[in-house]
Short mmCIF file of C-alpha atoms in Angstrom, two decimals:
data_model
loop_
_atom_site.label_atom_id
_atom_site.label_comp_id
_atom_site.label_asym_id
_atom_site.label_seq_id
_atom_site.Cartn_x
_atom_site.Cartn_y
_atom_site.Cartn_z
CA MET A 261 0.10 0.00 -0.13
CA THR A 262 1.10 3.67 -0.40
CA VAL A 263 -0.33 6.78 1.27
CA LEU A 264 -0.47 9.81 -1.06
CA VAL A 265 -0.10 13.04 0.69
CA ILE A 266 -1.40 16.07 -1.37
CA THR A 267 -0.38 19.50 0.22
CA GLU A 268 1.73 22.54 -0.58
CA PRO A 269 5.67 22.37 -0.32
CA ALA A 270 5.88 24.36 2.80
CA ASP A 271 3.33 22.41 4.98
CA VAL A 272 5.34 21.62 7.80
CA THR A 273 2.17 20.17 9.83
CA CYS A 274 2.27 17.54 7.27
CA ASP A 275 6.04 16.68 7.66
CA LEU A 276 5.23 15.26 11.09
CA VAL A 277 2.70 12.80 9.69
CA ILE A 278 5.20 11.68 6.88
CA VAL A 279 7.90 11.33 9.41
CA GLU A 280 5.65 9.04 11.51
CA LEU A 281 4.66 6.93 8.55
CA ASN A 282 8.49 6.56 7.54
CA ARG A 283 9.19 5.62 10.99
CA ARG A 284 6.71 2.65 10.47
CA ASN A 285 7.95 1.78 6.73
CA VAL A 286 4.83 2.72 5.17
CA PRO A 287 5.20 3.98 1.79
CA VAL A 288 4.57 7.60 1.15
CA HIS A 289 4.19 9.60 -2.03
CA ARG A 290 4.09 13.40 -1.57
CA ILE A 291 2.60 15.53 -4.31
CA ASP A 292 1.23 19.17 -4.93
CA THR A 293 -1.59 19.65 -7.31
CA ALA A 294 0.28 22.91 -8.32
CA ASP A 295 3.02 20.49 -9.83
CA PHE A 296 0.38 19.35 -12.56
CA PRO A 297 0.60 19.17 -15.41
CA THR A 298 4.42 20.85 -15.30
CA THR A 299 6.27 18.39 -13.30
CA LEU A 300 3.93 15.63 -12.31
CA ALA A 301 2.59 13.04 -14.75
CA VAL A 302 -0.55 10.88 -14.66
CA THR A 303 -1.44 7.93 -17.09
CA ALA A 304 -4.18 5.70 -16.27
CA SER A 305 -6.70 3.12 -18.06
CA LEU A 306 -9.87 1.49 -17.12
CA GLY A 307 -9.25 -1.81 -16.99
CA GLY A 308 -12.36 -3.44 -17.22
CA HIS A 309 -13.35 -3.92 -13.72
CA GLY A 310 -14.64 -0.52 -12.70
CA GLN A 311 -10.99 0.48 -11.61
CA TRP A 312 -8.46 2.71 -12.93
CA SER A 313 -4.89 1.45 -13.15
CA GLY A 314 -1.64 3.42 -14.07
CA THR A 315 0.91 5.57 -12.45
CA ILE A 316 1.34 9.01 -10.85
CA GLY A 317 5.05 10.39 -11.11
CA ASP A 318 7.27 13.38 -10.50
CA PRO A 319 11.19 13.62 -10.95
CA TYR A 320 11.56 11.61 -7.41
CA ARG A 321 9.26 8.74 -7.41
CA THR A 322 6.48 7.15 -9.52
CA SER A 323 3.65 5.16 -7.77
CA PRO A 324 1.05 2.66 -8.96
CA ILE A 325 -2.63 4.09 -8.63
CA GLU A 326 -3.94 1.06 -7.61
CA ALA A 327 -1.18 0.88 -4.74
CA ILE A 328 -2.75 4.03 -3.20
CA ARG A 329 -5.12 2.86 -0.25
CA SER A 330 -4.91 6.28 1.68
CA VAL A 331 -4.59 10.03 1.01
CA TYR A 332 -4.05 12.62 3.31
CA TYR A 333 -5.50 15.89 1.42
CA ARG A 334 -4.10 18.89 3.29
CA ARG A 335 -3.66 22.31 1.62
CA PRO A 336 -2.91 21.70 -2.07
CA ALA A 337 -2.08 24.78 -4.20
CA ALA A 338 -3.71 25.50 -7.68
CA HIS A 339 -2.74 23.78 -10.64
CA ARG A 340 0.21 25.46 -12.32
CA PHE A 341 0.63 26.10 -16.24
CA PRO A 342 3.51 27.05 -18.37
CA PRO A 343 4.14 30.70 -18.67
CA GLY A 344 3.03 32.49 -21.88
CA MET A 345 -0.08 30.44 -22.01
CA ASP A 346 -3.27 32.00 -23.35
CA PRO A 347 -5.43 32.99 -20.63
CA HIS A 348 -8.51 31.51 -22.55
CA GLU A 349 -6.51 28.30 -23.05
CA GLN A 350 -5.21 28.25 -19.49
CA ARG A 351 -8.83 28.29 -18.12
CA TRP A 352 -9.98 25.41 -20.20
CA ALA A 353 -6.90 23.58 -19.31
CA GLU A 354 -7.29 24.12 -15.53
CA GLN A 355 -10.84 22.75 -15.81
CA GLU A 356 -9.68 19.58 -17.59
CA ALA A 357 -6.98 19.29 -14.94
CA ARG A 358 -9.45 19.52 -11.95
CA LYS A 359 -12.00 17.06 -13.65
CA GLY A 360 -9.26 14.72 -15.03
CA PHE A 361 -6.46 14.70 -12.76
CA GLY A 362 -8.96 15.27 -9.67
CA GLY A 363 -11.44 12.77 -10.84
CA LEU A 364 -8.87 9.79 -11.09
CA LEU A 365 -7.87 10.87 -7.45
CA GLN A 366 -11.60 10.85 -6.23
CA ALA A 367 -12.01 7.14 -8.48
CA LEU A 368 -9.17 5.62 -6.34
CA PRO A 369 -10.62 2.30 -5.28
CA ASP A 370 -11.57 1.91 -1.71
CA ALA A 371 -8.99 4.78 -0.76
CA ARG A 372 -9.40 6.10 2.74
CA TRP A 373 -9.44 10.03 2.55
CA MET A 374 -8.61 12.56 5.42
CA ASN A 375 -10.57 14.58 4.31
CA ASP A 376 -12.55 14.32 0.98
CA PRO A 377 -11.87 17.57 -0.84
CA HIS A 378 -15.51 17.89 -1.54
CA ALA A 379 -16.51 17.30 2.05
CA MET A 380 -13.92 19.83 3.06
CA THR A 381 -15.28 22.78 0.77
CA SER A 382 -18.95 22.17 2.15
CA ALA A 383 -17.75 21.85 5.82
CA ASP A 384 -15.63 24.97 5.70
CA ARG A 385 -18.70 27.41 5.14
CA LYS A 386 -19.21 28.71 8.64
CA PRO A 387 -23.17 28.93 8.03
CA ARG A 388 -23.27 25.36 7.90
CA GLN A 389 -21.25 24.63 10.74
CA LEU A 390 -23.19 26.92 12.78
CA ALA A 391 -26.34 25.24 11.91
CA VAL A 392 -25.11 21.75 12.24
CA ALA A 393 -23.54 22.35 15.76
CA GLU A 394 -26.74 23.94 17.08
CA SER A 395 -28.92 21.01 15.81
CA LEU A 396 -26.75 18.68 17.95
CA GLY A 397 -27.50 20.81 21.01
CA MET A 398 -24.41 22.68 20.99
CA ALA A 399 -24.61 26.08 22.40
CA VAL A 400 -23.61 28.82 19.65
CA PRO A 401 -23.19 32.50 19.83
CA ALA A 402 -25.87 34.50 18.51
CA THR A 403 -25.08 35.33 15.00
CA LEU A 404 -26.06 37.42 12.14
CA ILE A 405 -25.04 36.96 8.39
CA THR A 406 -25.97 40.06 6.23
CA ASN A 407 -25.08 42.70 3.59
CA ASP A 408 -27.80 45.29 5.16
CA PRO A 409 -25.92 47.97 7.37
CA ALA A 410 -29.24 48.71 9.30
CA ALA A 411 -29.74 45.04 10.12
CA ALA A 412 -26.09 44.60 11.26
CA ARG A 413 -26.04 48.01 13.60
CA ALA A 414 -29.40 46.84 15.23
CA PHE A 415 -28.00 43.04 15.78
CA VAL A 416 -24.62 44.81 17.30
CA ASP A 417 -26.56 47.26 19.25
CA ALA A 418 -28.50 44.53 20.83
CA ALA A 419 -25.82 42.65 22.01
CA PRO A 420 -25.34 42.51 25.81
CA HIS A 421 -21.60 42.13 26.12
CA GLY A 422 -20.59 43.61 22.95
CA ALA A 423 -20.34 42.09 19.32
CA ILE A 424 -17.36 41.03 16.99
CA TYR A 425 -17.08 41.03 13.32
CA LYS A 426 -15.44 37.48 12.07
CA ALA A 427 -14.40 36.72 8.26
CA MET A 428 -16.01 33.59 6.86
CA HIS A 429 -12.71 32.78 5.05
CA ALA A 430 -9.62 33.05 7.50
CA ARG A 431 -6.94 32.27 5.28
CA PRO A 432 -4.56 35.06 4.10
CA TYR A 433 -4.91 36.99 0.78
CA ILE A 434 -2.69 39.23 -1.19
CA ASP A 435 -3.59 42.89 -1.11
CA ARG A 436 -3.88 44.11 -4.59
CA ASP A 437 -2.70 47.66 -3.74
CA SER A 438 0.35 46.77 -1.41
CA GLY A 439 1.19 43.25 -2.76
CA GLN A 440 1.42 42.38 1.19
CA VAL A 441 -0.05 39.23 2.88
CA MET A 442 -3.17 40.06 4.53
CA ALA A 443 -5.22 38.47 7.09
CA LEU A 444 -8.30 39.37 9.01
CA SER A 445 -8.70 38.59 12.81
CA THR A 446 -11.82 38.59 15.04
CA THR A 447 -12.48 42.48 15.47
CA PRO A 448 -14.71 43.93 18.18
CA VAL A 449 -17.31 46.26 16.39
CA THR A 450 -20.04 48.88 17.59
CA ALA A 451 -22.82 49.97 15.69
CA ASP A 452 -21.31 53.29 14.93
CA MET A 453 -18.55 51.51 13.10
CA ILE A 454 -20.94 49.98 10.58
CA THR A 455 -21.04 51.84 7.23
CA ASP A 456 -22.81 51.40 3.98
CA ALA A 457 -19.84 49.55 2.94
CA VAL A 458 -21.31 46.47 4.32
CA THR A 459 -23.68 46.23 1.13
CA GLY A 460 -20.51 45.07 -0.60
CA THR A 461 -20.90 41.54 0.42
CA ALA A 462 -21.83 39.06 3.13
CA HIS A 463 -20.74 39.76 6.72
CA LEU A 464 -20.59 37.78 9.64
CA PHE A 465 -21.48 39.46 13.04
CA GLN A 466 -21.71 37.55 16.60
CA HIS A 467 -22.59 38.51 20.04
CA TRP A 468 -19.45 38.15 22.10
CA ILE A 469 -19.38 35.59 24.70
CA PRO A 470 -17.60 36.17 27.93
CA LYS A 471 -14.90 33.49 28.62
CA SER A 472 -12.44 31.94 30.98
CA TYR A 473 -10.40 30.32 28.35
CA GLU A 474 -10.63 28.56 24.77
CA VAL A 475 -10.24 24.99 23.62
CA ARG A 476 -8.92 23.73 20.33
CA VAL A 477 -9.80 19.97 19.74
CA ASN A 478 -8.32 17.83 17.11
CA VAL A 479 -10.96 15.11 16.12
CA ILE A 480 -9.59 12.28 14.23
CA GLY A 481 -12.27 9.78 13.73
CA ASP A 482 -13.55 8.76 17.10
CA ARG A 483 -10.42 10.16 18.88
CA LEU A 484 -10.33 13.69 20.32
CA PHE A 485 -7.29 15.62 21.30
CA ALA A 486 -8.24 18.76 23.40
CA ALA A 487 -6.04 21.63 24.50
CA ARG A 488 -6.97 24.32 26.94
CA ILE A 489 -5.54 27.80 25.61
CA ASP A 490 -5.22 30.57 28.03
CA ALA A 491 -4.45 33.94 26.50
CA HIS A 492 -2.59 36.61 28.55
CA SER A 493 -2.56 39.57 26.56
CA PRO A 494 -5.60 41.56 25.53
CA ALA A 495 -5.14 41.01 21.72
CA ALA A 496 -5.13 37.38 22.38
CA ARG A 497 -8.31 37.21 24.68
CA ILE A 498 -10.09 38.81 21.46
CA ASP A 499 -8.23 36.18 18.74
CA TRP A 500 -5.78 33.93 20.19
CA ARG A 501 -4.06 33.58 16.65
CA THR A 502 -2.88 37.33 17.00
CA ASP A 503 -0.57 36.78 19.79
CA TYR A 504 0.74 33.32 20.08
CA ASP A 505 3.72 34.25 22.54
CA SER A 506 1.09 35.19 24.97
CA LEU A 507 -0.63 31.79 25.03
CA THR A 508 -0.07 28.85 27.33
CA TYR A 509 -1.68 25.22 26.95
CA GLU A 510 -2.64 22.24 28.81
CA PRO A 511 -4.05 18.88 27.80
CA ILE A 512 -7.55 18.56 28.94
CA THR A 513 -10.45 16.02 28.96
CA LEU A 514 -13.80 17.18 27.60
CA PRO A 515 -17.13 16.44 29.29
CA ASN A 516 -18.64 13.11 27.81
CA LEU A 517 -21.49 15.03 25.99
CA VAL A 518 -19.20 17.60 24.40
CA ALA A 519 -16.87 15.00 23.33
CA GLU A 520 -19.67 12.93 21.82
CA GLN A 521 -21.31 16.10 19.96
CA LEU A 522 -18.00 17.02 18.54
CA VAL A 523 -17.45 13.53 16.94
CA THR A 524 -21.00 13.60 15.72
CA LEU A 525 -20.27 17.13 14.09
CA THR A 526 -17.29 16.08 12.46
CA ARG A 527 -19.22 12.91 10.84
CA ARG A 528 -22.15 15.01 9.86
CA LEU A 529 -19.92 17.14 8.17
CA GLY A 530 -18.55 14.47 6.04
CA LEU A 531 -14.79 14.91 7.88
CA VAL A 532 -12.46 12.42 9.25
CA PHE A 533 -10.21 15.12 10.80
CA ALA A 534 -11.50 18.61 12.08
CA ALA A 535 -9.84 21.15 14.35
CA ILE A 536 -12.42 22.66 16.23
CA ASP A 537 -12.47 25.73 18.49
CA LEU A 538 -14.58 26.31 21.52
CA ILE A 539 -15.33 28.75 24.33
CA VAL A 540 -15.68 27.92 28.12
CA THR A 541 -17.55 30.14 29.75
CA PRO A 542 -17.20 31.44 33.64
CA GLU A 543 -20.03 29.09 34.11
CA HIS A 544 -18.28 26.36 32.53
CA ASP A 545 -20.52 26.15 29.49
CA HIS A 546 -18.77 25.12 26.21
CA VAL A 547 -19.72 27.21 23.21
CA PHE A 548 -19.02 26.11 19.70
CA LEU A 549 -17.27 28.59 17.52
CA GLU A 550 -16.00 27.13 14.31
CA VAL A 551 -14.56 24.07 12.33
CA ASN A 552 -11.29 24.59 10.16
CA PRO A 553 -11.27 20.94 7.94
CA GLY A 554 -7.61 21.51 7.24
CA GLY A 555 -6.55 23.34 10.42
CA GLN A 556 -3.13 23.40 11.60
CA TRP A 557 -2.04 21.31 14.72
CA ALA A 558 1.67 20.77 14.76
CA TRP A 559 2.37 23.79 17.44
CA ILE A 560 -0.44 22.23 19.49
CA GLU A 561 1.74 18.64 19.68
CA HIS A 562 4.73 20.39 20.22
CA GLU A 563 3.38 22.53 23.02
CA THR A 564 1.40 19.70 24.87
CA GLY A 565 2.85 16.58 23.79
CA LEU A 566 -0.82 15.12 22.36
CA PRO A 567 0.18 12.67 20.01
CA ILE A 568 -1.96 14.04 16.91
CA ALA A 569 0.45 12.95 14.30
CA SER A 570 0.60 9.20 15.33
CA ALA A 571 -3.25 9.38 15.36
CA ILE A 572 -3.51 10.57 12.01
CA ALA A 573 -0.89 8.01 10.82
CA ASP A 574 -2.88 5.39 12.65
CA TYR A 575 -5.81 6.27 10.41
CA LEU A 576 -3.56 6.52 7.04
CA GLU A 577 -1.80 3.29 7.82
CA LYS A 578 -5.08 1.07 8.00
CA PRO A 579 -5.91 -1.15 5.01
#
């Protein structure tokens, strides 16, 4: 068997899993979809038994398609094409690559995915996450999604402890004017801060939840690895991602009901792996915030010793 790892080159989180699989003598082939078609080649034929056979190869190794039994799909980049290609041709070629190369990956016989890319895309949408969590009986913050400034002002004005704005897509982006990498963090907002610019797109506002601490839970199948996160700066208490140096961590055990809800939530979203963020209030209630289907976890393992890489390798190693 071979484990196919699909991610961008600088994904050091993925490296920990590959090291663990190598330690177990499990064959691994790491690729990035950005390498197709320039340095990654695929040849496959349908053999009359409803299964494709052939090879996936790059300058370093070649793997039989039929040998791939598990796929660790993390954060691959978009397909790259030769420079100078006509833009219209490139758009056509990109669609063909996605449906051809991507379709072959989806047709791998009996492969175990962590996670299926289509499930990741759907699960990454915050409106769906929040609705599923609430349907399972989990507490969620009062939330409004709108492009109506008046509705946004009224919602924020009614918040008993204040309100925040949160981007629905958390990954960094390139600012067109400055060329700099930008990221939006959770931001406190008042009604008088909301302008008519809200009409330009969908915005997510939530009532602020008083908290004692936060929890990052990494779910792998039916196994949970939970870490308490205490923030020791004002910025980190709003969004701990803005000030990692002020954070301290502690492995914890979740209440049974919360653990059961998170495993069910992960399954309902069609995921095997999920990084889930919770708030714990001064009254010890657990409040669901969000799911990241491809969330980072390496730093949590480093800080707490939680064996996350080993658990992922366990799943991928299974026949």
